[in-house]
mmCIF file with all atom_site columns, C-alpha atoms in Angstrom:
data_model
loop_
_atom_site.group_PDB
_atom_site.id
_atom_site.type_symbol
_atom_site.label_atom_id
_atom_site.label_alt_id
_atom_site.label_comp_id
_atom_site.label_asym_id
_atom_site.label_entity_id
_atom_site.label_seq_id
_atom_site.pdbx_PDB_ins_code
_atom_site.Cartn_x
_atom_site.Cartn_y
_atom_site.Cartn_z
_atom_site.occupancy
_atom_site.B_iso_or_equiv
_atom_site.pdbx_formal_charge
_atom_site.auth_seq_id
_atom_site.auth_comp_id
_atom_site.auth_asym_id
_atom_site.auth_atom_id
_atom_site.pdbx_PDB_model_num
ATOM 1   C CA . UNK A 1 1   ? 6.767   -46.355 23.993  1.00 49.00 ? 1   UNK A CA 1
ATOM 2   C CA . UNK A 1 2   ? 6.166   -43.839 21.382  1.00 57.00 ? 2   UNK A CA 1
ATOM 3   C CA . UNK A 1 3   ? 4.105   -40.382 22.518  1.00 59.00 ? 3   UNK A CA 1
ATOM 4   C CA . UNK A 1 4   ? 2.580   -38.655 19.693  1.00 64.00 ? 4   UNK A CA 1
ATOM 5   C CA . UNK A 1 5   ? 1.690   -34.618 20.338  1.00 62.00 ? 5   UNK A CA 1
ATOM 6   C CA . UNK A 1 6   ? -0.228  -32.479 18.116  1.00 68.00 ? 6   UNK A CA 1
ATOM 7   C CA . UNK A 1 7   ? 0.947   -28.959 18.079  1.00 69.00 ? 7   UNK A CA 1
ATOM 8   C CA . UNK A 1 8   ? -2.067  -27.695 19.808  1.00 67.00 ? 8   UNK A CA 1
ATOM 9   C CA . UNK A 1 9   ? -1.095  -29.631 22.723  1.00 70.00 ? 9   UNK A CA 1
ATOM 10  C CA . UNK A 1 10  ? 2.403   -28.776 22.718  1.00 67.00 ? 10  UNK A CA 1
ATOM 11  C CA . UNK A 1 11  ? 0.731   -25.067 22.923  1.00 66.00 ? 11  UNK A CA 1
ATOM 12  C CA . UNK A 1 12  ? -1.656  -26.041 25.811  1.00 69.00 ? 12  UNK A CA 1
ATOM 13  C CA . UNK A 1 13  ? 1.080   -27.447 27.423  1.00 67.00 ? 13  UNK A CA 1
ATOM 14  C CA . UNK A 1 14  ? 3.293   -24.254 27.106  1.00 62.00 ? 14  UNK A CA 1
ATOM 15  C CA . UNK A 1 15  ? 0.723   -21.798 27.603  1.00 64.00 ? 15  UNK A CA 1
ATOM 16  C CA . UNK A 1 16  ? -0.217  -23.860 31.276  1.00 66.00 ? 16  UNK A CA 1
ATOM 17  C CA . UNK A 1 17  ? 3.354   -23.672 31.858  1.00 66.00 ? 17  UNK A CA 1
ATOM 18  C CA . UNK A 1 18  ? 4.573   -19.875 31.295  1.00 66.00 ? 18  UNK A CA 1
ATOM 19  C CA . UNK A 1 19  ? 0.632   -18.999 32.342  1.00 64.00 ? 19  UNK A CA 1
ATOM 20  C CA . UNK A 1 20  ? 0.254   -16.824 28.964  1.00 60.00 ? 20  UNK A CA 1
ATOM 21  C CA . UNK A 1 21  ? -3.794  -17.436 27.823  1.00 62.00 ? 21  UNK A CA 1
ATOM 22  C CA . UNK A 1 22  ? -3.633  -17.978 24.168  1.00 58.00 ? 22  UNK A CA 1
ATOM 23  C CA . UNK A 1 23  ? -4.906  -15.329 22.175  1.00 63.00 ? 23  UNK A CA 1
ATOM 24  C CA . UNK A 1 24  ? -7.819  -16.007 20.244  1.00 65.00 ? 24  UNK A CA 1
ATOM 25  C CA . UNK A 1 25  ? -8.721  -14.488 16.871  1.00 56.00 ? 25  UNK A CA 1
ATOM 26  C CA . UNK A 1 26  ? -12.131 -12.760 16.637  1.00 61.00 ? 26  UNK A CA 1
ATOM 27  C CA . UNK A 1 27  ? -14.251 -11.613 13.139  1.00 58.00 ? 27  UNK A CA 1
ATOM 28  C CA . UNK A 1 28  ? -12.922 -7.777  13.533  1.00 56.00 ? 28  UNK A CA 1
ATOM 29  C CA . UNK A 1 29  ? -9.247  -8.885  13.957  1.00 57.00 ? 29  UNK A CA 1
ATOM 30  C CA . UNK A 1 30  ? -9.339  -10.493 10.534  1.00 61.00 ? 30  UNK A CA 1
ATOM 31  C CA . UNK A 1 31  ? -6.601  -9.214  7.647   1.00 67.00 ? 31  UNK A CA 1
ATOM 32  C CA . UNK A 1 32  ? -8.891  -6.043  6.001   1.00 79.00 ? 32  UNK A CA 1
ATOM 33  C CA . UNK A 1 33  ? -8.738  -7.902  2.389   1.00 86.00 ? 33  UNK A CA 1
ATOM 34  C CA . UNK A 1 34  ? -11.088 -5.097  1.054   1.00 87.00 ? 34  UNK A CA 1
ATOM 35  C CA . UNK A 1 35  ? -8.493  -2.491  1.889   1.00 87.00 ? 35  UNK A CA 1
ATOM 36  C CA . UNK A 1 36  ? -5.662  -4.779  0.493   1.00 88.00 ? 36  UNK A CA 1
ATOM 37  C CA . UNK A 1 37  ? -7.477  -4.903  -2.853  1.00 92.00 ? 37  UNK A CA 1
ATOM 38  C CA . UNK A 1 38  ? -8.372  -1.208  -2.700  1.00 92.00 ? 38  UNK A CA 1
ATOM 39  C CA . UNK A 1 39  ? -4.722  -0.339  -2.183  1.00 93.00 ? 39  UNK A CA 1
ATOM 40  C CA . UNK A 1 40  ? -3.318  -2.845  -5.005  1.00 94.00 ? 40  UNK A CA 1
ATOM 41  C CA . UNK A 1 41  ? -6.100  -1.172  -7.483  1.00 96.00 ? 41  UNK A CA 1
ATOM 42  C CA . UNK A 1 42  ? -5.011  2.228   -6.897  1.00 96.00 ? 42  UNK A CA 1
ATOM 43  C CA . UNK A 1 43  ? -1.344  1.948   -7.172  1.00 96.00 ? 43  UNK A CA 1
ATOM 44  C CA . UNK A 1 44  ? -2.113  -0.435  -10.547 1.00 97.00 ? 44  UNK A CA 1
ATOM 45  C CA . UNK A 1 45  ? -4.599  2.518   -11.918 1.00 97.00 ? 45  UNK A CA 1
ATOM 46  C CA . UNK A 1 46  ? -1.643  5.094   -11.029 1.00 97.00 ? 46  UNK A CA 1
ATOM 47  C CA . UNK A 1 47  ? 1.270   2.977   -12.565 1.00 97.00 ? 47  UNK A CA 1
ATOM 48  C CA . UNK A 1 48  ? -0.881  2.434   -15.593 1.00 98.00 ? 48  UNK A CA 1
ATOM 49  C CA . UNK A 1 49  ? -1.952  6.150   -16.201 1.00 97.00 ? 49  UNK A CA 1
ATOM 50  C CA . UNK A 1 50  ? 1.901   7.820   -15.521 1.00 97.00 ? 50  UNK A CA 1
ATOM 51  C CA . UNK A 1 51  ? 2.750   7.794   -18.508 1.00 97.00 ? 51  UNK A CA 1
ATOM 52  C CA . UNK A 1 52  ? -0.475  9.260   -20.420 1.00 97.00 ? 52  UNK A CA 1
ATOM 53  C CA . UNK A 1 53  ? 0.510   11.916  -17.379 1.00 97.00 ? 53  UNK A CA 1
ATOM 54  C CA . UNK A 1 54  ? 3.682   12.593  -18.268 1.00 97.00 ? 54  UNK A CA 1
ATOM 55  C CA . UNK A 1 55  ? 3.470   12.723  -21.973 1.00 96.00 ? 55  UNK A CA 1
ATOM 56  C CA . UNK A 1 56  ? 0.908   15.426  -21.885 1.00 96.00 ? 56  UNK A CA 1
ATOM 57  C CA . UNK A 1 57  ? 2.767   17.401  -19.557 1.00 96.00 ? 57  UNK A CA 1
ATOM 58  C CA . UNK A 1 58  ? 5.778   16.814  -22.189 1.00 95.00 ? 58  UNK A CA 1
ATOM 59  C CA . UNK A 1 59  ? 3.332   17.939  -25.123 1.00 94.00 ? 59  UNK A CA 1
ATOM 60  C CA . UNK A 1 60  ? 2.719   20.807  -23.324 1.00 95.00 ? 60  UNK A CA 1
ATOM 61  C CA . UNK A 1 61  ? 5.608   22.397  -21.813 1.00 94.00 ? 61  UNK A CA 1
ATOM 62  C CA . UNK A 1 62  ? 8.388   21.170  -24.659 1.00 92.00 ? 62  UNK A CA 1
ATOM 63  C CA . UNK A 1 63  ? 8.142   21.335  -28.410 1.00 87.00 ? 63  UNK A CA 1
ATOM 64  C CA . UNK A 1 64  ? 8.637   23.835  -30.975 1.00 88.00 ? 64  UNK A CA 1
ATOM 65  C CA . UNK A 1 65  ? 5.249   25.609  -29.813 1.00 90.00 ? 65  UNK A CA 1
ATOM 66  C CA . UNK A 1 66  ? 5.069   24.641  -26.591 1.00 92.00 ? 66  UNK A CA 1
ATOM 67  C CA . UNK A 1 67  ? 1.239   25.440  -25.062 1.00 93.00 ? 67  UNK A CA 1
ATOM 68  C CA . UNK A 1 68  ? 2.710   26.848  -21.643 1.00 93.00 ? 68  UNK A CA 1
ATOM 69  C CA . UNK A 1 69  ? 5.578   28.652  -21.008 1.00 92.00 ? 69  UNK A CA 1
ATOM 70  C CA . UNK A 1 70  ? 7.488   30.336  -18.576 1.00 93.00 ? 70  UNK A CA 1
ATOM 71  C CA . UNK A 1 71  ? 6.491   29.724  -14.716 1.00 95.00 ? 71  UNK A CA 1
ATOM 72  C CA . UNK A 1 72  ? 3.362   28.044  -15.278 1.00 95.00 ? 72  UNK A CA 1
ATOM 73  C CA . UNK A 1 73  ? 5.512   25.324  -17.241 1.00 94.00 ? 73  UNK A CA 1
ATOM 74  C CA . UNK A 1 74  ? 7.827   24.864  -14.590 1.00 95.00 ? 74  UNK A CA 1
ATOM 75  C CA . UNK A 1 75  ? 5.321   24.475  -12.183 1.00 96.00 ? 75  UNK A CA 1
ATOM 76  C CA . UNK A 1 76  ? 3.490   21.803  -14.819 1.00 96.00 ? 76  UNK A CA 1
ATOM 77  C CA . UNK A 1 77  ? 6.494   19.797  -15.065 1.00 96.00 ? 77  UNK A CA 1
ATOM 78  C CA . UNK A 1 78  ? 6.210   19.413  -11.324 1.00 97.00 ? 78  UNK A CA 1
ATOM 79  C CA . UNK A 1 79  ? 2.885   17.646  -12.045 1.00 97.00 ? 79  UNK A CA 1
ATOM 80  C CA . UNK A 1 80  ? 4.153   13.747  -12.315 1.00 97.00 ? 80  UNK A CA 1
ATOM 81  C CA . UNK A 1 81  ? 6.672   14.065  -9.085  1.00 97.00 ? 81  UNK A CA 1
ATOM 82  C CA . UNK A 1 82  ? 3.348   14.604  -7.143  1.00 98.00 ? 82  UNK A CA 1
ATOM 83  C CA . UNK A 1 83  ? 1.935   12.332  -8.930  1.00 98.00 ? 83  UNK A CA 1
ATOM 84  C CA . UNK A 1 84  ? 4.478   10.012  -7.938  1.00 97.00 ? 84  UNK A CA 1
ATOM 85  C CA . UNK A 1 85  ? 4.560   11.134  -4.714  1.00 98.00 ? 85  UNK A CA 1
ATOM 86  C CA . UNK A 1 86  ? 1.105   10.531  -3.648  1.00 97.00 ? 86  UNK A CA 1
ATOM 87  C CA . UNK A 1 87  ? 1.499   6.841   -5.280  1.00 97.00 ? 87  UNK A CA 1
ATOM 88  C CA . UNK A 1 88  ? 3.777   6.547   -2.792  1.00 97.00 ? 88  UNK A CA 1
ATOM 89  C CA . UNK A 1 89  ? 2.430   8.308   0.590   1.00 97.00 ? 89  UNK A CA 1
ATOM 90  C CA . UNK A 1 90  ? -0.977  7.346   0.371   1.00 96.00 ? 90  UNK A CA 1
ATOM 91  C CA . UNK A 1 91  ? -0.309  3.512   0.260   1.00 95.00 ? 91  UNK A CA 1
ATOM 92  C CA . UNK A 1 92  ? 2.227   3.378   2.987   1.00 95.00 ? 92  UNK A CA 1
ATOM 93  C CA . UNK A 1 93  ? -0.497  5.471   5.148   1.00 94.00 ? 93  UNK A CA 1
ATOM 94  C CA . UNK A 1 94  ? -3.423  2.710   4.158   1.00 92.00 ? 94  UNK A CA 1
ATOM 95  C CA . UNK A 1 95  ? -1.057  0.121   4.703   1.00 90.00 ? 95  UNK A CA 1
ATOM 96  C CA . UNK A 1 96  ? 0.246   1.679   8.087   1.00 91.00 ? 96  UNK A CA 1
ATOM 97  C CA . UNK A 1 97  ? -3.330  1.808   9.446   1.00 89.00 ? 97  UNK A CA 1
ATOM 98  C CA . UNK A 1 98  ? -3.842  -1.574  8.017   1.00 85.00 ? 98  UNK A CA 1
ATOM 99  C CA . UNK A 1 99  ? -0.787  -2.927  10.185  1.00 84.00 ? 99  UNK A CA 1
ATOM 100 C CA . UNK A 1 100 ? -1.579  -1.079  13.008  1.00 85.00 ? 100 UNK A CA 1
ATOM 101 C CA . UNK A 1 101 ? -5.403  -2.327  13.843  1.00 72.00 ? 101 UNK A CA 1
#
């Protein structure tokens, strides 16, 4: 005698056992794909415009002129590690909330 079981009966029949309901998915508790595409466009937009961002800072703090010196070109070189930085921070934090609802 062969006994054929579909998986959702194999889950009725271990969900009657251990007396765990199973856990239905509702509209709100989809995956957020809106904020998944928002995320992937933002850190494609800031991959794409580093190095415009960089090379202007270059063209402006190095050369044989350079356009700003001193402090203020120390402090413009610091320009693309922020940069970088909030490509970094502010997907992990989306993707964080993302996770967490």
């Amino acid at each position: 005698m062969k006994v054929r079981a579909s998986i959702a009966d194999m889950l009725a029949v271990l969900a009657m056992t251990t007396n765990i309901e199973p856990k239905k998915l509702r509209r709100a508790e989809a995956t957020n794909i809106g904020a998944i595409l928002g995320l992937f466009i933002f850190i494609l937009i800031g991959i794409v415009l580093l190095p415009v961002i960089v090379s202007q800072v270059n063209n402006l703090t190095s050369g044989t002129a350079p356009a700003v010196t001193g402090t203020n070109a120390t402090l413009l070189q610091l320009v693309p590690l922020f940069y970088i930085l909030v490509l970094i921070i502010v997907p992990a934090v989306v993707a964080y909330k993302i996770y967490k609802d």
